[in-house]
CSV table of C-alpha atoms in Angstrom, one decimal:
chain,number,residue,atom,x,y,z
A,1,UNK,CA,-21.0,-154.4,153.8
A,2,UNK,CA,-22.2,-157.8,155.0
A,3,UNK,CA,-25.2,-158.2,157.1
A,4,UNK,CA,-25.1,-159.1,160.9
A,5,UNK,CA,-25.7,-162.4,162.3
A,6,UNK,CA,-24.2,-164.2,165.1
A,7,UNK,CA,-22.5,-166.9,163.3
A,8,UNK,CA,-21.1,-164.2,160.8
A,9,UNK,CA,-19.4,-162.7,164.1
A,10,UNK,CA,-18.2,-165.9,165.7
A,11,UNK,CA,-16.4,-166.6,162.1
A,12,UNK,CA,-15.0,-163.2,161.9
A,13,UNK,CA,-13.7,-163.1,165.3
A,14,UNK,CA,-12.0,-166.5,164.6
A,15,UNK,CA,-10.2,-165.4,161.6
A,16,UNK,CA,-9.0,-161.9,162.7
A,17,UNK,CA,-5.1,-162.0,163.0
A,18,UNK,CA,-2.5,-159.6,165.2
A,19,UNK,CA,-2.2,-157.2,162.3
A,20,UNK,CA,-3.5,-153.7,162.0
A,21,UNK,CA,-5.4,-154.3,158.9
A,22,UNK,CA,-7.1,-157.3,160.1
A,23,UNK,CA,-8.2,-155.7,163.4
A,24,UNK,CA,-9.2,-152.3,161.8
A,25,UNK,CA,-11.4,-154.2,159.1
A,26,UNK,CA,-13.3,-156.3,161.7
A,27,UNK,CA,-13.4,-153.0,163.9
A,28,UNK,CA,-15.1,-151.2,161.2
A,29,UNK,CA,-17.8,-154.0,160.4
A,30,UNK,CA,-18.4,-154.1,164.3
A,31,UNK,CA,-19.0,-150.3,164.8
A,32,UNK,CA,-21.4,-150.4,161.7
A,33,UNK,CA,-23.6,-152.6,163.5
A,34,UNK,CA,-23.4,-150.9,167.0
A,35,UNK,CA,-27.0,-151.6,167.4
A,36,UNK,CA,-26.0,-155.3,168.3
A,37,UNK,CA,-23.3,-154.0,170.7
A,38,UNK,CA,-24.3,-156.2,173.7
A,39,UNK,CA,-24.8,-159.2,171.8
A,40,UNK,CA,-21.3,-158.6,169.9
A,41,UNK,CA,-19.5,-158.1,173.5
A,42,UNK,CA,-21.0,-161.1,174.9
A,43,UNK,CA,-19.9,-163.1,172.1
A,44,UNK,CA,-16.4,-161.4,172.5
A,45,UNK,CA,-15.9,-162.2,176.0
A,46,UNK,CA,-17.0,-165.8,175.6
A,47,UNK,CA,-14.4,-166.2,172.7
A,48,UNK,CA,-11.6,-164.6,174.7
A,49,UNK,CA,-12.2,-167.3,177.4
A,50,UNK,CA,-11.5,-169.8,175.1
A,51,UNK,CA,-8.8,-168.3,173.0
A,52,UNK,CA,-5.1,-168.9,173.1
A,53,UNK,CA,-2.9,-166.3,174.5
A,54,UNK,CA,-1.8,-164.6,171.5
A,55,UNK,CA,-5.6,-164.4,170.3
A,56,UNK,CA,-6.5,-163.2,173.8
A,57,UNK,CA,-4.1,-160.1,172.9
A,58,UNK,CA,-5.4,-159.8,169.4
A,59,UNK,CA,-9.1,-159.5,171.0
A,60,UNK,CA,-7.9,-157.2,173.3
A,61,UNK,CA,-6.5,-154.9,170.7
A,62,UNK,CA,-9.9,-155.3,168.8
A,63,UNK,CA,-11.7,-154.3,171.9
A,64,UNK,CA,-9.2,-151.2,172.1
A,65,UNK,CA,-10.0,-150.0,168.2
A,66,UNK,CA,-13.8,-150.5,168.7
A,67,UNK,CA,-14.1,-148.7,171.9
A,68,UNK,CA,-12.2,-145.7,171.0
A,69,UNK,CA,-13.4,-145.2,167.3
A,70,UNK,CA,-17.0,-145.9,167.9
A,71,UNK,CA,-17.1,-142.9,170.6
A,72,UNK,CA,-17.5,-140.6,167.8
A,73,UNK,CA,-20.9,-142.7,166.4
A,74,UNK,CA,-22.1,-143.4,170.0
A,75,UNK,CA,-21.5,-144.6,173.6
A,76,UNK,CA,-23.2,-148.0,172.9
A,77,UNK,CA,-19.5,-150.1,172.7
A,78,UNK,CA,-18.2,-148.0,175.6
A,79,UNK,CA,-21.0,-149.0,177.7
A,80,UNK,CA,-21.2,-152.8,176.7
A,81,UNK,CA,-17.8,-153.5,177.0
A,82,UNK,CA,-17.5,-151.8,180.5
A,83,UNK,CA,-20.0,-154.9,181.8
A,84,UNK,CA,-17.0,-157.4,181.0
A,85,UNK,CA,-13.9,-155.7,180.9
A,86,UNK,CA,-13.1,-156.0,184.8
A,87,UNK,CA,-13.6,-159.7,184.4
A,88,UNK,CA,-11.4,-159.7,181.1
A,89,UNK,CA,-8.4,-158.1,182.5
A,90,UNK,CA,-8.3,-160.5,185.4
A,91,UNK,CA,-8.9,-163.4,183.2
A,92,UNK,CA,-6.0,-162.6,181.0
A,93,UNK,CA,-3.9,-162.0,184.0
A,94,UNK,CA,-4.7,-165.5,185.4
A,95,UNK,CA,-4.5,-167.4,182.3
A,96,UNK,CA,-1.7,-165.7,180.3
A,97,UNK,CA,1.9,-166.4,181.3
A,98,UNK,CA,3.8,-164.6,178.4
A,99,UNK,CA,5.1,-161.2,179.6
A,100,UNK,CA,4.8,-159.9,176.6
A,101,UNK,CA,1.0,-160.3,176.7
A,102,UNK,CA,0.8,-159.0,180.2
A,103,UNK,CA,2.7,-155.9,179.2
A,104,UNK,CA,1.0,-155.2,176.2
A,105,UNK,CA,-2.6,-155.6,177.9
A,106,UNK,CA,-1.4,-153.2,180.8
A,107,UNK,CA,-0.2,-150.6,178.3
A,108,UNK,CA,-4.2,-150.8,177.1
A,109,UNK,CA,-5.3,-150.3,180.2
A,110,UNK,CA,-3.2,-147.3,180.9
A,111,UNK,CA,-4.4,-145.7,177.3
A,112,UNK,CA,-7.6,-145.8,178.5
A,113,UNK,CA,-6.7,-143.8,181.5
A,114,UNK,CA,-4.8,-141.4,179.9
A,115,UNK,CA,-7.1,-140.7,177.3
A,116,UNK,CA,-10.3,-140.6,179.5
A,117,UNK,CA,-11.9,-143.2,177.5
A,118,UNK,CA,-13.5,-144.5,181.1
A,119,UNK,CA,-13.7,-142.4,184.1
A,120,UNK,CA,-10.9,-142.6,186.8
A,121,UNK,CA,-12.8,-145.0,189.2
A,122,UNK,CA,-13.4,-147.7,186.7
A,123,UNK,CA,-9.6,-147.3,185.2
A,124,UNK,CA,-8.9,-148.2,188.7
A,125,UNK,CA,-10.7,-150.8,189.2
A,126,UNK,CA,-9.5,-152.3,185.8
A,127,UNK,CA,-6.0,-152.1,187.1
A,128,UNK,CA,-6.7,-153.5,190.6
A,129,UNK,CA,-8.4,-156.5,189.0
A,130,UNK,CA,-5.5,-156.8,186.4
A,131,UNK,CA,-2.8,-156.5,189.3
A,132,UNK,CA,-4.5,-158.8,191.8
A,133,UNK,CA,-5.0,-161.5,188.9
A,134,UNK,CA,-1.3,-161.6,188.4
A,135,UNK,CA,-0.1,-161.8,192.1
A,136,UNK,CA,-2.8,-164.1,193.2
A,137,UNK,CA,-4.2,-166.4,190.4
A,138,UNK,CA,-5.5,-168.9,192.5
A,139,UNK,CA,-7.9,-166.7,194.6
A,140,UNK,CA,-9.9,-166.0,191.7
A,141,UNK,CA,-11.0,-169.7,191.1
A,142,UNK,CA,-14.9,-170.3,191.2
A,143,UNK,CA,-16.0,-170.7,194.8
A,144,UNK,CA,-18.3,-173.5,195.6
A,145,UNK,CA,-21.8,-172.3,195.5
A,146,UNK,CA,-23.5,-171.1,198.7
A,147,UNK,CA,-26.7,-172.8,198.5
A,148,UNK,CA,-24.5,-176.1,198.3
A,149,UNK,CA,-22.8,-175.1,201.4
A,150,UNK,CA,-26.0,-174.0,202.9
A,151,UNK,CA,-27.4,-177.2,202.0
A,152,UNK,CA,-24.5,-179.2,203.2
A,153,UNK,CA,-24.0,-177.5,206.5
A,154,UNK,CA,-27.9,-177.7,207.1
A,155,UNK,CA,-27.8,-181.6,205.8
A,156,UNK,CA,-24.7,-182.0,208.7
A,157,UNK,CA,-26.2,-180.0,211.4
A,158,UNK,CA,-29.5,-182.3,210.8
A,159,UNK,CA,-27.6,-185.4,210.9
A,160,UNK,CA,-26.1,-184.3,214.4
A,161,UNK,CA,-29.4,-183.4,215.8
A,162,UNK,CA,-31.0,-186.4,214.6
A,163,UNK,CA,-28.0,-188.5,216.3
A,164,UNK,CA,-28.4,-186.6,219.7
A,165,UNK,CA,-32.2,-187.1,219.7
A,166,UNK,CA,-31.6,-191.0,219.2
A,167,UNK,CA,-29.3,-191.1,222.0
A,168,UNK,CA,-32.0,-189.3,224.4
A,169,UNK,CA,-34.5,-191.8,223.4
A,170,UNK,CA,-32.5,-194.8,224.0
A,171,UNK,CA,-31.5,-193.6,227.5
A,172,UNK,CA,-35.1,-192.2,228.4
A,173,UNK,CA,-37.2,-194.8,230.2
A,174,UNK,CA,-40.1,-195.9,228.5
A,175,UNK,CA,-43.5,-193.8,230.2
A,176,UNK,CA,-45.5,-196.9,229.8
A,177,UNK,CA,-43.2,-198.7,231.9
A,178,UNK,CA,-42.6,-196.3,234.6
A,179,UNK,CA,-46.6,-195.9,235.0
A,180,UNK,CA,-47.1,-199.7,235.3
A,181,UNK,CA,-44.2,-199.7,237.9
A,182,UNK,CA,-45.8,-197.2,240.1
A,183,UNK,CA,-49.0,-198.6,239.8
A,184,UNK,CA,-47.9,-202.0,240.8
A,185,UNK,CA,-46.2,-200.4,243.8
A,186,UNK,CA,-49.1,-198.4,244.8
A,187,UNK,CA,-51.6,-201.5,244.7
A,188,UNK,CA,-49.1,-203.3,246.8
A,189,UNK,CA,-49.1,-200.7,249.4
A,190,UNK,CA,-52.6,-200.7,249.6
A,191,UNK,CA,-53.1,-204.5,249.8
A,192,UNK,CA,-50.7,-204.2,252.9
A,193,UNK,CA,-52.2,-201.2,254.4
A,194,UNK,CA,-55.7,-202.9,254.1
A,195,UNK,CA,-54.5,-206.0,255.7
A,196,UNK,CA,-52.9,-204.1,258.7
A,197,UNK,CA,-56.1,-201.9,259.2
A,198,UNK,CA,-58.1,-205.1,259.3
A,199,UNK,CA,-55.9,-206.8,262.0
A,200,UNK,CA,-55.6,-203.6,264.2
A,201,UNK,CA,-59.5,-203.5,264.0
A,202,UNK,CA,-59.4,-207.0,265.5
A,203,UNK,CA,-60.4,-209.1,262.6
A,204,UNK,CA,-59.5,-212.8,264.0
A,205,UNK,CA,-59.8,-214.2,260.7
A,206,UNK,CA,-56.8,-212.4,259.3
A,207,UNK,CA,-53.3,-213.2,259.6
A,208,UNK,CA,-50.8,-210.3,260.3
A,209,UNK,CA,-48.8,-208.8,257.5
A,210,UNK,CA,-45.6,-210.3,257.2
A,211,UNK,CA,-42.9,-207.9,258.7
A,212,UNK,CA,-40.4,-208.2,255.9
A,213,UNK,CA,-43.3,-207.2,253.3
A,214,UNK,CA,-44.5,-204.4,255.5
A,215,UNK,CA,-40.5,-203.2,255.4
A,216,UNK,CA,-40.2,-203.3,251.7
A,217,UNK,CA,-43.4,-201.6,251.2
A,218,UNK,CA,-42.4,-198.6,253.2
A,219,UNK,CA,-38.9,-198.4,251.8
A,220,UNK,CA,-40.7,-198.4,247.9
A,221,UNK,CA,-42.6,-195.8,249.1
A,222,UNK,CA,-40.0,-193.5,250.6
A,223,UNK,CA,-38.1,-194.3,247.0
A,224,UNK,CA,-40.8,-193.3,244.9
A,225,UNK,CA,-40.4,-189.9,242.8
A,226,UNK,CA,-43.6,-188.4,243.7
A,227,UNK,CA,-45.6,-191.1,245.8
A,228,UNK,CA,-49.1,-190.9,246.0
A,229,UNK,CA,-50.9,-188.6,248.6
A,230,UNK,CA,-53.5,-190.6,249.4
A,231,UNK,CA,-51.8,-193.5,250.4
A,232,UNK,CA,-49.0,-191.2,252.4
A,233,UNK,CA,-52.0,-190.2,254.2
A,234,UNK,CA,-53.2,-193.6,255.1
A,235,UNK,CA,-49.6,-194.4,256.2
A,236,UNK,CA,-49.5,-191.4,258.5
A,237,UNK,CA,-52.8,-192.2,259.9
A,238,UNK,CA,-51.7,-195.8,261.0
A,239,UNK,CA,-50.8,-196.4,264.8
A,240,UNK,CA,-47.1,-196.3,265.8
A,241,UNK,CA,-47.2,-200.0,265.8
A,242,UNK,CA,-47.7,-199.8,261.9
A,243,UNK,CA,-45.3,-196.8,261.3
A,244,UNK,CA,-42.7,-197.4,263.4
A,245,UNK,CA,-40.7,-200.5,261.9
A,246,UNK,CA,-38.9,-201.5,265.4
A,247,UNK,CA,-42.3,-202.0,266.7
A,248,UNK,CA,-43.2,-204.7,264.5
A,249,UNK,CA,-42.5,-207.6,267.0
A,250,UNK,CA,-45.4,-206.2,269.1
A,251,UNK,CA,-47.7,-206.8,266.3
A,252,UNK,CA,-46.5,-210.6,266.0
A,253,UNK,CA,-46.6,-210.8,270.0
A,254,UNK,CA,-50.4,-209.7,269.8
A,255,UNK,CA,-51.2,-212.2,267.2
A,256,UNK,CA,-49.6,-214.9,269.5
C-alpha cells in the first residue's frame, strides 16, 4: 500500500467515484493511514466545500464507510470527523438543490443514529443543522466580522462626538475676550467713581462726571455676570447723590 502524503490524498479524493469498489478501496487506504486522521479529515472537508453536488454525496459515502469500518481499529476517525460533520451537513443542505442528494445524506445521518455510531446528542445536532440549512439557507451566510462592526460603531460614535464638541466650541465665547471685556468695564467704573469722589470732596479743578456716562456705568455693573466686590463696595459707600440716578441733577446744580 502506497505511503501517505497530502498530495497523494488530494489526488485520490479527486479520483474517487460513486461506486462501491472505488469508495471501499479509498476507505481501506485511509484507515491504514489513520494516524493522519486529523489531516485527512481537514483535507476531506476542504474538498467537500469545493465539490459538485454529485461529488459531495460521494465524499459523504466515503466518510460513512471510513467512520463505521475504522471503529475496530480505533476511534481516530470517529473523533476527527465529529469536528466537521455539523458544518458539513449544513453546507450540503444549503448548497445542494437536488432532492436525491439531500435524501441520501439524510439517510446517512439516520444510520449513524440507529447504529449508535455517534451519541444521541451529537446525532440530534447533526440533524438540526441539516434541517435548518434546508429551510433557511440564507441565515447561515458568513456574518460581518464583530471587530469590524465594533470599529465601525466606534468610528461613527467618535465622529458624532467630534461634531458635537466642535459645535459647542463655536458657540462658546472665548475666555480671553470675556476677561478683556470685564477688565475694561471695571476700569471704566473705577475711573467714574474716582472722578465722582474727587468732585464730592470739593476739588474745584475737576469737572463733575457726565450724567449719561455715570448711568451707563451703573447699568453695566448691574448687568455683569459676577461683578467685582471691591467696585460694588465703593458704589455702595457713595452718597445718595451718586447712587441715586434721579439726584444727578443736583450734582449739576452744585457745579454751577
